[in-house]
Short mmCIF file of C-alpha atoms and ligand atoms in Angstrom, two decimals:
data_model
loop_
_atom_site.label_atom_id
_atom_site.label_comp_id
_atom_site.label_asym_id
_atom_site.label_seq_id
_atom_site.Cartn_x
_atom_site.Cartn_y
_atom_site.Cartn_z
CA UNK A 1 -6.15 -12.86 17.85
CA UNK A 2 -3.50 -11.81 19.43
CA UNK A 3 -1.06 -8.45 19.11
CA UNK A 4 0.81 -8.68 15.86
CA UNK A 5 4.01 -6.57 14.80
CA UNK A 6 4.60 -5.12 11.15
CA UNK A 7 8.02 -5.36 10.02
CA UNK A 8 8.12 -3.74 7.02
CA UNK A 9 11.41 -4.59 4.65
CA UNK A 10 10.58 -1.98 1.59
CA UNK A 11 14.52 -1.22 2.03
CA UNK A 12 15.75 -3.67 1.76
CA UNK A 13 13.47 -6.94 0.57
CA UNK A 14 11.77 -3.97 -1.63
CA UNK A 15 15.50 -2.78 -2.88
CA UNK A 16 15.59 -6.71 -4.02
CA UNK A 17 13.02 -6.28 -6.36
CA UNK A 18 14.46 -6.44 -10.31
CA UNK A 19 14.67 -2.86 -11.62
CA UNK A 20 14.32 -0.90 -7.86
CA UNK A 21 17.50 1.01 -6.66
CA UNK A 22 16.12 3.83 -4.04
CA UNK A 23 18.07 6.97 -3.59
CA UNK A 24 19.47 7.61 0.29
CA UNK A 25 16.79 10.60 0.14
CA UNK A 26 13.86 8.48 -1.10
CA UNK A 27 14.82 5.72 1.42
CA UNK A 28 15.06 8.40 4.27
CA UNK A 29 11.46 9.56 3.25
CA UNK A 30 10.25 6.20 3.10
CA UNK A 31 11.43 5.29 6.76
CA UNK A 32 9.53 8.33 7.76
CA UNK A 33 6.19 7.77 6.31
CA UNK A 34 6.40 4.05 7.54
CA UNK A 35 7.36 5.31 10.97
CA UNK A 36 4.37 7.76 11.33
CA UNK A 37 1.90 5.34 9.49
CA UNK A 38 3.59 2.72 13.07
CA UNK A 39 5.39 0.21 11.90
CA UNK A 40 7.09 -1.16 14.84
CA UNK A 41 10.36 -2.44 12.89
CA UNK A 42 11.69 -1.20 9.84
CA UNK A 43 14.23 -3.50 7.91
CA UNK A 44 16.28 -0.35 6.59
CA UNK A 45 19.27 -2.42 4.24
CA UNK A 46 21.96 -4.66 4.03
CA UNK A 47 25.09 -2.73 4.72
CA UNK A 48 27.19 -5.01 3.12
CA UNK A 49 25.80 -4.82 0.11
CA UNK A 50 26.82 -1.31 -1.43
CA UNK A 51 28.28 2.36 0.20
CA UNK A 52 25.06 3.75 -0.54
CA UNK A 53 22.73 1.28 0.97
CA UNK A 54 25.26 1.55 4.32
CA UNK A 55 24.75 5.77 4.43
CA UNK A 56 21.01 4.82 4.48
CA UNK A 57 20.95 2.49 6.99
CA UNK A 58 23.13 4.28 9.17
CA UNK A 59 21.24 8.08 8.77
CA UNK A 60 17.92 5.85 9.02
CA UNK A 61 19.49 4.43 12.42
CA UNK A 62 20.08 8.64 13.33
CA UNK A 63 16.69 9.52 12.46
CA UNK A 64 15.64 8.50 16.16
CA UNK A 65 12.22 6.96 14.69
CA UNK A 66 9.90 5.20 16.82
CA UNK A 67 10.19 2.00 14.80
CA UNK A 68 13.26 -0.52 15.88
CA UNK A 69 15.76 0.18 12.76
CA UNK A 70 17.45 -3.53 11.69
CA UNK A 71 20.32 -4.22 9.41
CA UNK A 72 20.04 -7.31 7.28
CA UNK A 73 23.42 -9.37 7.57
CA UNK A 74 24.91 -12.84 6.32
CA UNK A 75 26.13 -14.70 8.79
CA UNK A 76 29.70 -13.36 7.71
CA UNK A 77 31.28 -11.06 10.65
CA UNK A 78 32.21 -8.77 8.50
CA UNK A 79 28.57 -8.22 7.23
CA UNK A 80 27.70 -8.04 11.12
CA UNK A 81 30.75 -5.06 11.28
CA UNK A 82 29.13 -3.48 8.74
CA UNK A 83 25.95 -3.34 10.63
CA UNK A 84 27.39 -2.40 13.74
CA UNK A 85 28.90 0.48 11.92
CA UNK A 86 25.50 1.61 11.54
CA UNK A 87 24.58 1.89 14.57
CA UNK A 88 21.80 0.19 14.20
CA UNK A 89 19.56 -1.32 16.90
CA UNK A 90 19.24 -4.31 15.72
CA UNK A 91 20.71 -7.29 13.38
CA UNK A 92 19.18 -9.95 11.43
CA UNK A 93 21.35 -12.26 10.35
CA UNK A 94 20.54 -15.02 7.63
CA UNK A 95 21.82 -18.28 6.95
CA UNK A 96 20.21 -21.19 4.65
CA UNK A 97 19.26 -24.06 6.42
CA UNK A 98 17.98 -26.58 3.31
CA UNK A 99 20.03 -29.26 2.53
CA UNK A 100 20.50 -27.95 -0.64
CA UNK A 101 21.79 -24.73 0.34
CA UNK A 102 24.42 -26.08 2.73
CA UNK A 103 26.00 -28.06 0.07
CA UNK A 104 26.03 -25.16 -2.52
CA UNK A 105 27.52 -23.11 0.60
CA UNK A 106 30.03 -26.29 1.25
CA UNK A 107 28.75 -26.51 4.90
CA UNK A 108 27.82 -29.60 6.88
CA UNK A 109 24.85 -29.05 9.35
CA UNK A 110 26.50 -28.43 12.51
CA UNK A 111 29.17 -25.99 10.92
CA UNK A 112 26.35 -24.23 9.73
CA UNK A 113 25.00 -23.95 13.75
CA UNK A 114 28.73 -23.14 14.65
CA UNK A 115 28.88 -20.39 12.08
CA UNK A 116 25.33 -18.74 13.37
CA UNK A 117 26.39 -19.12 16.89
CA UNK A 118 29.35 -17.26 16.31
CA UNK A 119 27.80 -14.55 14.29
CA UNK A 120 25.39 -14.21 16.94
CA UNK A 121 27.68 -14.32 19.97
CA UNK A 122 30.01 -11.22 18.05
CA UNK A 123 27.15 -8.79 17.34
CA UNK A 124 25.48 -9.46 21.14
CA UNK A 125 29.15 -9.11 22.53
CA UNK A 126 29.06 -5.67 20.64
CA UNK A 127 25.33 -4.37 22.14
CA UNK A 128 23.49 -5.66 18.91
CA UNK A 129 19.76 -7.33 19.47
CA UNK A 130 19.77 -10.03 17.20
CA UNK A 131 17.37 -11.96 15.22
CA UNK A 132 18.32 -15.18 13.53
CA UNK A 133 16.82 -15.61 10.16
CA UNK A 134 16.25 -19.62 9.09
CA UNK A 135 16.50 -18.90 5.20
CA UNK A 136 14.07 -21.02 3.20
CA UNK A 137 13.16 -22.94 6.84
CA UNK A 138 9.51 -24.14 5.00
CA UNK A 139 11.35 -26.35 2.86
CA UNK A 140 13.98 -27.48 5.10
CA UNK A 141 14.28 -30.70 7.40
CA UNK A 142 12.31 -29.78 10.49
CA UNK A 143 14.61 -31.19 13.31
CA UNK A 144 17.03 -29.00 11.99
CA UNK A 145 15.56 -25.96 11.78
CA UNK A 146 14.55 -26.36 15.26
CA UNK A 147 18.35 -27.18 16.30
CA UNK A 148 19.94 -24.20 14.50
CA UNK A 149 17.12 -21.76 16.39
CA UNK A 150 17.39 -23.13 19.47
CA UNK A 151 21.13 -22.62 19.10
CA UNK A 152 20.57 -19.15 17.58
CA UNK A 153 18.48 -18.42 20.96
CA UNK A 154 20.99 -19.89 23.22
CA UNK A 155 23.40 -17.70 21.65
CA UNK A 156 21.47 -14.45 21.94
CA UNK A 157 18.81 -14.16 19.10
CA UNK A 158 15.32 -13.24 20.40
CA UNK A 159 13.66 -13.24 17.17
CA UNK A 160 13.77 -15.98 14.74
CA UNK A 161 12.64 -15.42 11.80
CA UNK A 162 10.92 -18.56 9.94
CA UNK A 163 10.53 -17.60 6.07
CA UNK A 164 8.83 -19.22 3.50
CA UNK A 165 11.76 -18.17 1.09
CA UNK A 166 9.86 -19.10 -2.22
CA UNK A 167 5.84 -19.03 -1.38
CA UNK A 168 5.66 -22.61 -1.24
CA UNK A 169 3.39 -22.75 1.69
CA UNK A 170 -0.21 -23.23 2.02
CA UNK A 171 -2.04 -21.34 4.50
CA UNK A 172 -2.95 -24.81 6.76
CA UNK A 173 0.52 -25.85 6.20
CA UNK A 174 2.30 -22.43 7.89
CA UNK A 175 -0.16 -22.58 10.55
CA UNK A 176 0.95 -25.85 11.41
CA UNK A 177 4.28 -25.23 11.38
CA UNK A 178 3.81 -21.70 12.99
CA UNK A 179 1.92 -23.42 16.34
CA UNK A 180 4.51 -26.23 16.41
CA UNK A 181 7.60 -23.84 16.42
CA UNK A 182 6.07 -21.63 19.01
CA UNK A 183 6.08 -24.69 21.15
CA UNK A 184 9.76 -25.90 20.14
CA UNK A 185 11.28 -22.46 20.39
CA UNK A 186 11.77 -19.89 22.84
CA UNK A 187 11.42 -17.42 20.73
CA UNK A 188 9.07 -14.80 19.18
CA UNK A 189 8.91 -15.55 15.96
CA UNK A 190 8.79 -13.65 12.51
CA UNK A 191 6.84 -14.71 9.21
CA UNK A 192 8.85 -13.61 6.23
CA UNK A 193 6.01 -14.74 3.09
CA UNK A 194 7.08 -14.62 -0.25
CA UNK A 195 4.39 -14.51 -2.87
CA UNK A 196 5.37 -16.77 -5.57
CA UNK A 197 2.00 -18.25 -5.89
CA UNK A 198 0.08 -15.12 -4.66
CA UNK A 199 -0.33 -16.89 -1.26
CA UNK A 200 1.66 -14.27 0.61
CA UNK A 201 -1.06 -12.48 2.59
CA UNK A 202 -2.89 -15.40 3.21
CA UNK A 203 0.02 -17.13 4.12
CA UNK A 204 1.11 -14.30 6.83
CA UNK A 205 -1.98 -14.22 8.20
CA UNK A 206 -2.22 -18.43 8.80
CA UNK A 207 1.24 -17.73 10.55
CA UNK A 208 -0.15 -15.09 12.93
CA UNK A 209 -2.77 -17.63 13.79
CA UNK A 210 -0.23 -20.48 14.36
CA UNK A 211 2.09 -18.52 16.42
CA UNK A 212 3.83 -16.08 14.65
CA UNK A 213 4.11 -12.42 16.68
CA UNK A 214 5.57 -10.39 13.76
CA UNK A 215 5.25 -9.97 9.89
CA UNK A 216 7.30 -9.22 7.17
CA UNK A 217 5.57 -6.84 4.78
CA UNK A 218 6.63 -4.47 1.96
CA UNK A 219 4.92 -1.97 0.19
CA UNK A 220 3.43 -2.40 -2.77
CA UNK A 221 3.90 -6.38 -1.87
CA UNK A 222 7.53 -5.45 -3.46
CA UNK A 223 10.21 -8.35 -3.19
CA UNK A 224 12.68 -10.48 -5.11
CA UNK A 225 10.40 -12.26 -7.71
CA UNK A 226 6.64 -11.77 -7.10
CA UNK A 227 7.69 -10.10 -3.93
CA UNK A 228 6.10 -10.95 -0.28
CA UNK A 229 3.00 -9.73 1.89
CA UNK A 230 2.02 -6.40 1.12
CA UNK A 231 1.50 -4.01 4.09
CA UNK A 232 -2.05 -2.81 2.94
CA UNK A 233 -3.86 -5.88 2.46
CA UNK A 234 -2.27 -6.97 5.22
CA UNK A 235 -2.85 -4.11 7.91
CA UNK A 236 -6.08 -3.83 6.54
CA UNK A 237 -7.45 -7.78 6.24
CA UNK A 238 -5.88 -8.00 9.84
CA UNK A 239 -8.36 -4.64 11.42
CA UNK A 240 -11.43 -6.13 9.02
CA UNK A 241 -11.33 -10.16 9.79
CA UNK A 242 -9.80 -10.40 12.75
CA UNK A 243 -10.25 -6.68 14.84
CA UNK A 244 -6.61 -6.67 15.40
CA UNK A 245 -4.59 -3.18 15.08
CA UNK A 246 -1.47 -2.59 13.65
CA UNK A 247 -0.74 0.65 11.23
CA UNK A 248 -2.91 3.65 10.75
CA UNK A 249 -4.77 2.49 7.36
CA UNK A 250 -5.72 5.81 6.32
CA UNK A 251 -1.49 6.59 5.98
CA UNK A 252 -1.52 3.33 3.50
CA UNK A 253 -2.82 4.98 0.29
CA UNK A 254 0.01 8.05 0.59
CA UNK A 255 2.26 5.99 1.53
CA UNK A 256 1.70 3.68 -1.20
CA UNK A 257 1.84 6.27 -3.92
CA UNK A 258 5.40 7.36 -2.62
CA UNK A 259 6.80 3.60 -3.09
CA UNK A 260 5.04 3.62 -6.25
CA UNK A 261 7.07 6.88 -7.84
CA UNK A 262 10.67 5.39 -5.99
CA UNK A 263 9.99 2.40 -7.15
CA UNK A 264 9.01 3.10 -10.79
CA UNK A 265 7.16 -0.42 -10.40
CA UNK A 266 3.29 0.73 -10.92
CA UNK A 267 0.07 -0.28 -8.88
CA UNK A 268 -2.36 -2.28 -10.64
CA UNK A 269 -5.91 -0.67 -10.68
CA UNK A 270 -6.81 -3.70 -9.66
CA UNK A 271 -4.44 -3.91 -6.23
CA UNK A 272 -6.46 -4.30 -3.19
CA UNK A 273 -6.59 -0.99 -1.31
CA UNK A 274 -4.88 1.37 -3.09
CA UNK A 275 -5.36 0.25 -6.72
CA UNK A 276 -7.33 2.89 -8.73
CA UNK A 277 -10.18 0.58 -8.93
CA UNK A 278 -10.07 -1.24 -5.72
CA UNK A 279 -13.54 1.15 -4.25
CA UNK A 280 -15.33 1.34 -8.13
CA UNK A 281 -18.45 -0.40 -8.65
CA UNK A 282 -19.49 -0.78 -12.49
CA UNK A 283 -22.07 -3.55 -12.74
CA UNK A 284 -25.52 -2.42 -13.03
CA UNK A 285 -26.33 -5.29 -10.31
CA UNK A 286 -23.47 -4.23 -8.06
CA UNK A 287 -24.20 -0.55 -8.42
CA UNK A 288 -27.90 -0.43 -7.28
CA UNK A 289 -27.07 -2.81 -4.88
CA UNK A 290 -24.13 -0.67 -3.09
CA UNK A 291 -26.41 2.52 -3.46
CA UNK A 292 -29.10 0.67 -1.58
CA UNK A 293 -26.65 -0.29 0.65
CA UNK A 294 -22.51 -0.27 0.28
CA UNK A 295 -22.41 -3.44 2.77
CA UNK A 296 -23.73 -5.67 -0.24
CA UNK A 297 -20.32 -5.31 -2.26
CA UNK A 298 -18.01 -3.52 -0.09
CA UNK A 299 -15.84 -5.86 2.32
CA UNK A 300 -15.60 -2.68 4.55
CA UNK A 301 -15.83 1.01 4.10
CA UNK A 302 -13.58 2.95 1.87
CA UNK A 303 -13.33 5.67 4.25
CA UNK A 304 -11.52 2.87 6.13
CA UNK A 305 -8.40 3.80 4.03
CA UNK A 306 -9.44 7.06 3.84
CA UNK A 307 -10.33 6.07 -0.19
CA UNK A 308 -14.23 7.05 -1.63
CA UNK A 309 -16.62 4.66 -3.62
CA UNK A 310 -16.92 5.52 -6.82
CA UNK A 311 -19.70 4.29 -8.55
CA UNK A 312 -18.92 4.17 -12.71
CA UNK A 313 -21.11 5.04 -14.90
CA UNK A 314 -21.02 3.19 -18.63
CA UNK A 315 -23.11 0.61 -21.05
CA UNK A 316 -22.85 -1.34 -17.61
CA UNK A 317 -25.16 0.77 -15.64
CA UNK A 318 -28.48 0.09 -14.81
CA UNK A 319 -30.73 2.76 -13.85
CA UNK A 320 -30.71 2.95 -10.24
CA UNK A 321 -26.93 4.17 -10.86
CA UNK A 322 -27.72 6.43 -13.69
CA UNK A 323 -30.46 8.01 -11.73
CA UNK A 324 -28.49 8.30 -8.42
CA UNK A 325 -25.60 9.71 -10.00
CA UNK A 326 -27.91 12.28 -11.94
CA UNK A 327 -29.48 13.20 -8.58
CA UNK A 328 -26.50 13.96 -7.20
CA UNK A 329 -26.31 16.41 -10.41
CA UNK A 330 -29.35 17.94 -9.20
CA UNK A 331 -31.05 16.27 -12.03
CA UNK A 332 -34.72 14.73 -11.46
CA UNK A 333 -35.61 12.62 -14.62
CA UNK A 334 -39.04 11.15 -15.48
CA UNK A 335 -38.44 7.46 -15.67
CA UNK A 336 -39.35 7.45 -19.57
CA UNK A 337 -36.30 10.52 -19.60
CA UNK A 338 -34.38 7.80 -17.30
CA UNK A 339 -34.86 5.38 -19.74
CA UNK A 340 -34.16 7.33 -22.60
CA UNK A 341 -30.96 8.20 -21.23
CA UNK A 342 -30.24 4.55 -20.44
CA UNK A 343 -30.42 3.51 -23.72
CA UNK A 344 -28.16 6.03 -25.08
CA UNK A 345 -25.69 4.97 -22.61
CA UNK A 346 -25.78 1.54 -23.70
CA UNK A 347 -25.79 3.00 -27.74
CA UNK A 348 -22.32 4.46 -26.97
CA UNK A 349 -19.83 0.96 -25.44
CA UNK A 350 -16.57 3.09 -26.30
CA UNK A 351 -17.14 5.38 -23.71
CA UNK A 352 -15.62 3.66 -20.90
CA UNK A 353 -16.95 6.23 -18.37
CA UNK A 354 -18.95 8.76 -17.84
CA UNK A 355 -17.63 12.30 -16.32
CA UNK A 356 -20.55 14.69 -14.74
CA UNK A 357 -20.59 16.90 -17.56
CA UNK A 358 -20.53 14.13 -20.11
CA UNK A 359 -23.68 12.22 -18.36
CA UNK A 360 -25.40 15.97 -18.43
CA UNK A 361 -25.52 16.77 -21.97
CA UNK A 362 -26.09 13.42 -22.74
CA UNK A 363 -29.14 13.33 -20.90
CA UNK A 364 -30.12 16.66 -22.48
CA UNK A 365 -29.67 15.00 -25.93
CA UNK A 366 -32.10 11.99 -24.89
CA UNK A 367 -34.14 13.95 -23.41
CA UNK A 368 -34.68 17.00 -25.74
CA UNK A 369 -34.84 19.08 -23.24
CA UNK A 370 -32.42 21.37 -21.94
CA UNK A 371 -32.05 20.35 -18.00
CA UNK A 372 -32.09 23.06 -15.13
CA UNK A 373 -29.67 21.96 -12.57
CA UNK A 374 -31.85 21.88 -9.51
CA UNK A 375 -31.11 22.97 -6.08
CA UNK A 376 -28.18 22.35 -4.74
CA UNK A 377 -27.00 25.15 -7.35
CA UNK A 378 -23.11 23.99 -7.37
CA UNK A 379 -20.19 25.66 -7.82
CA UNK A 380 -17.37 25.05 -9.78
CA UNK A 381 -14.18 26.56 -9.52
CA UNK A 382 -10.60 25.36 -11.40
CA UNK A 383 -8.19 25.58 -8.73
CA UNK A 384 -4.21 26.11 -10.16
CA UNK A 385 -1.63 25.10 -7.70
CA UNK A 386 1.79 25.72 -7.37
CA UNK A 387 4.00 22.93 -5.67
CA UNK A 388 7.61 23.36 -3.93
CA UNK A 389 9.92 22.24 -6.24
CA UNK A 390 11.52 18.78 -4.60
CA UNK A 391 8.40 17.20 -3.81
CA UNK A 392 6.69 15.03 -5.76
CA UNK A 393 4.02 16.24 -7.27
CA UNK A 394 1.89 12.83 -7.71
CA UNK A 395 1.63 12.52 -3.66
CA UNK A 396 0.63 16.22 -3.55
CA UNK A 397 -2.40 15.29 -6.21
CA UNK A 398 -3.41 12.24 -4.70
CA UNK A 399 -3.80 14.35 -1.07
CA UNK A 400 -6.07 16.83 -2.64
CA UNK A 401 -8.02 14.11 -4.39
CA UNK A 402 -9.46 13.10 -1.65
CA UNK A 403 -10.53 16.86 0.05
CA UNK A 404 -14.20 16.71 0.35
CA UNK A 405 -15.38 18.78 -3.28
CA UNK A 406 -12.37 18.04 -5.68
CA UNK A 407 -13.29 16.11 -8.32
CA UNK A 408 -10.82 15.72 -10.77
CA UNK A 409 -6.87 16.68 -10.24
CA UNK A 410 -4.81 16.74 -13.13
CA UNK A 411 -1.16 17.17 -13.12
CA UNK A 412 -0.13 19.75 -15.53
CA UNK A 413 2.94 21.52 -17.43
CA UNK A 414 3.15 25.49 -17.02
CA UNK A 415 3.50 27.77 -14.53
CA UNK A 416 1.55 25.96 -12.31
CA UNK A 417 1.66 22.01 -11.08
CA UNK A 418 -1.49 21.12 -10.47
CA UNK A 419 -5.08 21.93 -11.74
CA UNK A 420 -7.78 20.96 -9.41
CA UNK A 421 -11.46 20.76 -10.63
CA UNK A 422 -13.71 21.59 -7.59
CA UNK A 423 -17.59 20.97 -7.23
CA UNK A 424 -19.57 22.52 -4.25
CA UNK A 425 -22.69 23.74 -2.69
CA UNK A 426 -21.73 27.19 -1.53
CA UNK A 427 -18.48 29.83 -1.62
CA UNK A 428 -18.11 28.43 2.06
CA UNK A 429 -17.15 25.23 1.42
CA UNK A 430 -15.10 26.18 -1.86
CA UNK A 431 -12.79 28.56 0.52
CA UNK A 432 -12.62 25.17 2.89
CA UNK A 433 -11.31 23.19 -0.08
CA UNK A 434 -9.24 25.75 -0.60
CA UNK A 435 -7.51 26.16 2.50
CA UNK A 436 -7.59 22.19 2.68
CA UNK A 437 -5.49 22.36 -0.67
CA UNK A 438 -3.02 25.21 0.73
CA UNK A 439 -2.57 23.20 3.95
CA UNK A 440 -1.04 20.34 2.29
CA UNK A 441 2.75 20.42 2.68
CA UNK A 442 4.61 21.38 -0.63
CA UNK A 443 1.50 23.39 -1.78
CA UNK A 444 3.56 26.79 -1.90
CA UNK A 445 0.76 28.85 -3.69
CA UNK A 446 -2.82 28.30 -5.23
CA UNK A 447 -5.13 30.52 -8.24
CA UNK A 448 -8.57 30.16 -8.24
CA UNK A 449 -10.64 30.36 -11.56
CA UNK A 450 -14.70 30.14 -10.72
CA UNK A 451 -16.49 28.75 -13.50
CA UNK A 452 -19.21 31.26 -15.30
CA UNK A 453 -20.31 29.37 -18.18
CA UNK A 454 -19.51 25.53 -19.59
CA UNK A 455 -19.55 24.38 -22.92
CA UNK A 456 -19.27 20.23 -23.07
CA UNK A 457 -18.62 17.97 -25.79
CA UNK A 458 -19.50 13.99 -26.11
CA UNK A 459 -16.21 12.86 -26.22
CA UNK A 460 -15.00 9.99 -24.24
CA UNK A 461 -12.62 10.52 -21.56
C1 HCA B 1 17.15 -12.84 1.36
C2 HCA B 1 16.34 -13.99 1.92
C3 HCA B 1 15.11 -13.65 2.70
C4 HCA B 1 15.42 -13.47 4.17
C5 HCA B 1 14.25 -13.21 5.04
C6 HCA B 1 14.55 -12.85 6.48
C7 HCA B 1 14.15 -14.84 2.47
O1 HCA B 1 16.71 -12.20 0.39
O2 HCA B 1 18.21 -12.57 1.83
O3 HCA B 1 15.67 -12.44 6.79
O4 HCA B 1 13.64 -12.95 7.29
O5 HCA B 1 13.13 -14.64 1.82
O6 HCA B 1 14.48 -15.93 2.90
O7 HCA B 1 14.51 -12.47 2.20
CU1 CU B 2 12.65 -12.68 1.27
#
């Protein structure tokens, strides 16, 4: 497959979505982490729209990111001012194209080309690139759609953008469409998928394969509705089915968890990639089956997204995970001990999952005996850290999740942010995962607690 662009429109498609409203400071931040993760265009507003979403666009424009910064626009020249105001590299300028929405916009079909033509003519007079957007063009009257592009290129646009304005497509159906455009127009051309019908990945990904040399993507898979193609699944089904490179994939989970607190609109656990549960393996089945090898239920490797497996352990388990997991505790059971241990597990359904310390005196219970933790003698240490005050503390506690030896993070009130549970082999690596924690930016100051003695209960976490 061929080279395919991200165009990610968090800032504006995402700023559709009910209940979102980003500040000029959380859009600014966004821009940035998009632009490092390498987008190659980010869709930054609609100036038009509001004072506020204008100041972004146009200190967004000033950033001097490697990403081509658009402005959405009607085809209004005023809207197109507004852009240009900006100073923006770009303009994408929208105009319905369905019978439908002519009428309701009192247009007959070849005022509708006049008003795009001149639209486009004004912002390339002014230095703008332009890309002509075909609004709902997968329901409209092909012949059409092909007229009003081909007079959108002959006027100036380079891109068109062909979107499937209410997810109404099938994958066959947008490939189709995608490979006969590419032949009609002389033009690259954009796939704008909306997910109405949860097609919106699949759908983006047909289009690439009929033609299509750029994708609109949020993150999150934010949107008007049930939003449009979400930039993780999508970066990531794009490197793992078809070997084709876009963003760096390990930027997607931080990235992800940033949109998530500006957004206010949570990830499902269940959200490919950077849902909670998207690398956990529960089944007993699944579980030996991923120890024996992770290829038998993994689609590709965690580390991938820079994400671990996690491997849960509840009345689910079977005992390959029960005895892998207690292994790792430096715990060597007898399997009539194993089995013992099993069984209470599968006594106790309410307990959703077992922590370390839980599955430990557990198995000491079952087993009546009390269990010397076996070589490697760990060590655990309660980290407190202190964060800078205007970051947010969520992205600061995902990052340290995933340093090598933390096991649990817990945001907390006090004088400190942050408390960090760390488990490791030797004082080395605990001074690495501390230094890993202090090099994180916003960490401003750390206090390190080692762990003597431990006294666990049963209850359920
Ligand atoms: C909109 C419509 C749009 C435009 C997409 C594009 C759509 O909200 O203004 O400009 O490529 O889905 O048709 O988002
Ligand atoms: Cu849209």
């Amino acid at each position: 497959m061929r080279k395919v662009m991200i165009l990610d429109t968090t800032l504006r498609e995402g700023e559709q979505t009910p209940g979102v409203s980003f500040t000029v400071e959380e859009k600014l931040q966004i821009a940035r982490g998009l632009d490092e993760a390498g987008v190659d265009m980010i869709e930054a507003g609609h100036p038009a729209v509001s004072r506020d979403v204008a100041e972004a666009v146009k200190k967004i424009a000033s950033e001097k990111l490697s990403a081509e910064i658009l402005a959405h626009s009607r085809a209004i020249i005023s809207d197109v001012d507004a852009a240009l105001n900006c100073d923006v590299q770009r303009v994408a300028i929208f105009l319905g194209v369905t019978d439908a929405k002519l009428r309701s916009m009192k247009m007959t079909k070849e005022e509708a080309i006049r008003t795009a033509v001149s639209c486009i003519e004004y912002a390339k007079a002014h230095g703008l690139k332009v890309r002509f957007t075909a609004e709902d063009a997968t329901r409209a009257e092909y012949d059409y759609v092909v007229k009003i592009c081909r007079a959108a290129v002959e006027a100036g646009a380079d891109r068109i953008s062909i979107p499937d304005t209410v997810g109404s497509m099938t994958p066959r159906r947008i490939m189709d469409l995608f490979a006969k455009l590419s032949k009609d127009i002389n033009a690259e051309l954009d796939a704008h998928c909306h997910n109405d019908l949860g097609m919106a990945v699949a759908n983006a990904l047909a289009a690439v394969e009929g033609g299509a040399t750029a994708v609109h993507t949020t993150v999150n898979g934010l949107g008007e509705r049930a939003g449009i193609t979400a930039l993780e699944p999508f970066a990531v089904a794009l490197k793992v089915l078809y070997d084709v490179d876009t963003v760096e994939l390990d930027k997607l989970p931080e990235l992800s968890a940033i949109v998530e607190k500006f957004s206010g609109i949570p990830i499902a656990p269940t959200q490919p990639i950077v849902g909670e549960n998207a690398f956990s393996h529960k089944g007993g089945v699944h579980a030996a089956a991923v120890i024996f090898d992770p290829k038998t239920y993994e689609a590709f490797p965690p580390g991938l997204v820079g994400r671990q497996r996690e491997i849960v352990i509840s009345k689910y388990a079977g005992r390959v995970a029960v005895e892998d997991r207690l292994k790792r505790l430096g715990v060597a059971l007898s399997e009539e001990e194993l089995m013992k241990v099993l069984s209470a597990i599968k006594e106790r359904p309410e307990i959703r999952s077992y922590r370390d310390v839980d599955l430990l005196e557990l198995a000491e219970r079952a087993t009546g005996r009390r269990l010397e933790i076996q070589v490697p003698k760990k060590i655990e240490a309660i980290v407190m850290v202190k964060c800078e005050s205007n970051v947010y503390t969520t992205s600061v506690a995902r990052r340290i999740l995933w340093i090598k030896g933390v096991e649990r993070v817990l945001e907390v009130s006090g004088d400190f942010d942050i408390e960090v549970l760390i488990n490791v082999d030797s004082i080395t690596q605990m001074n690495e995962v501390l230094e890993n924690i202090r090099l994180i930016k916003g960490v401003t100051g750390t206090n390190t607690r080692v762990v003597l003695k431990k006294f666990n209960s049963l209850s359920t976490n």
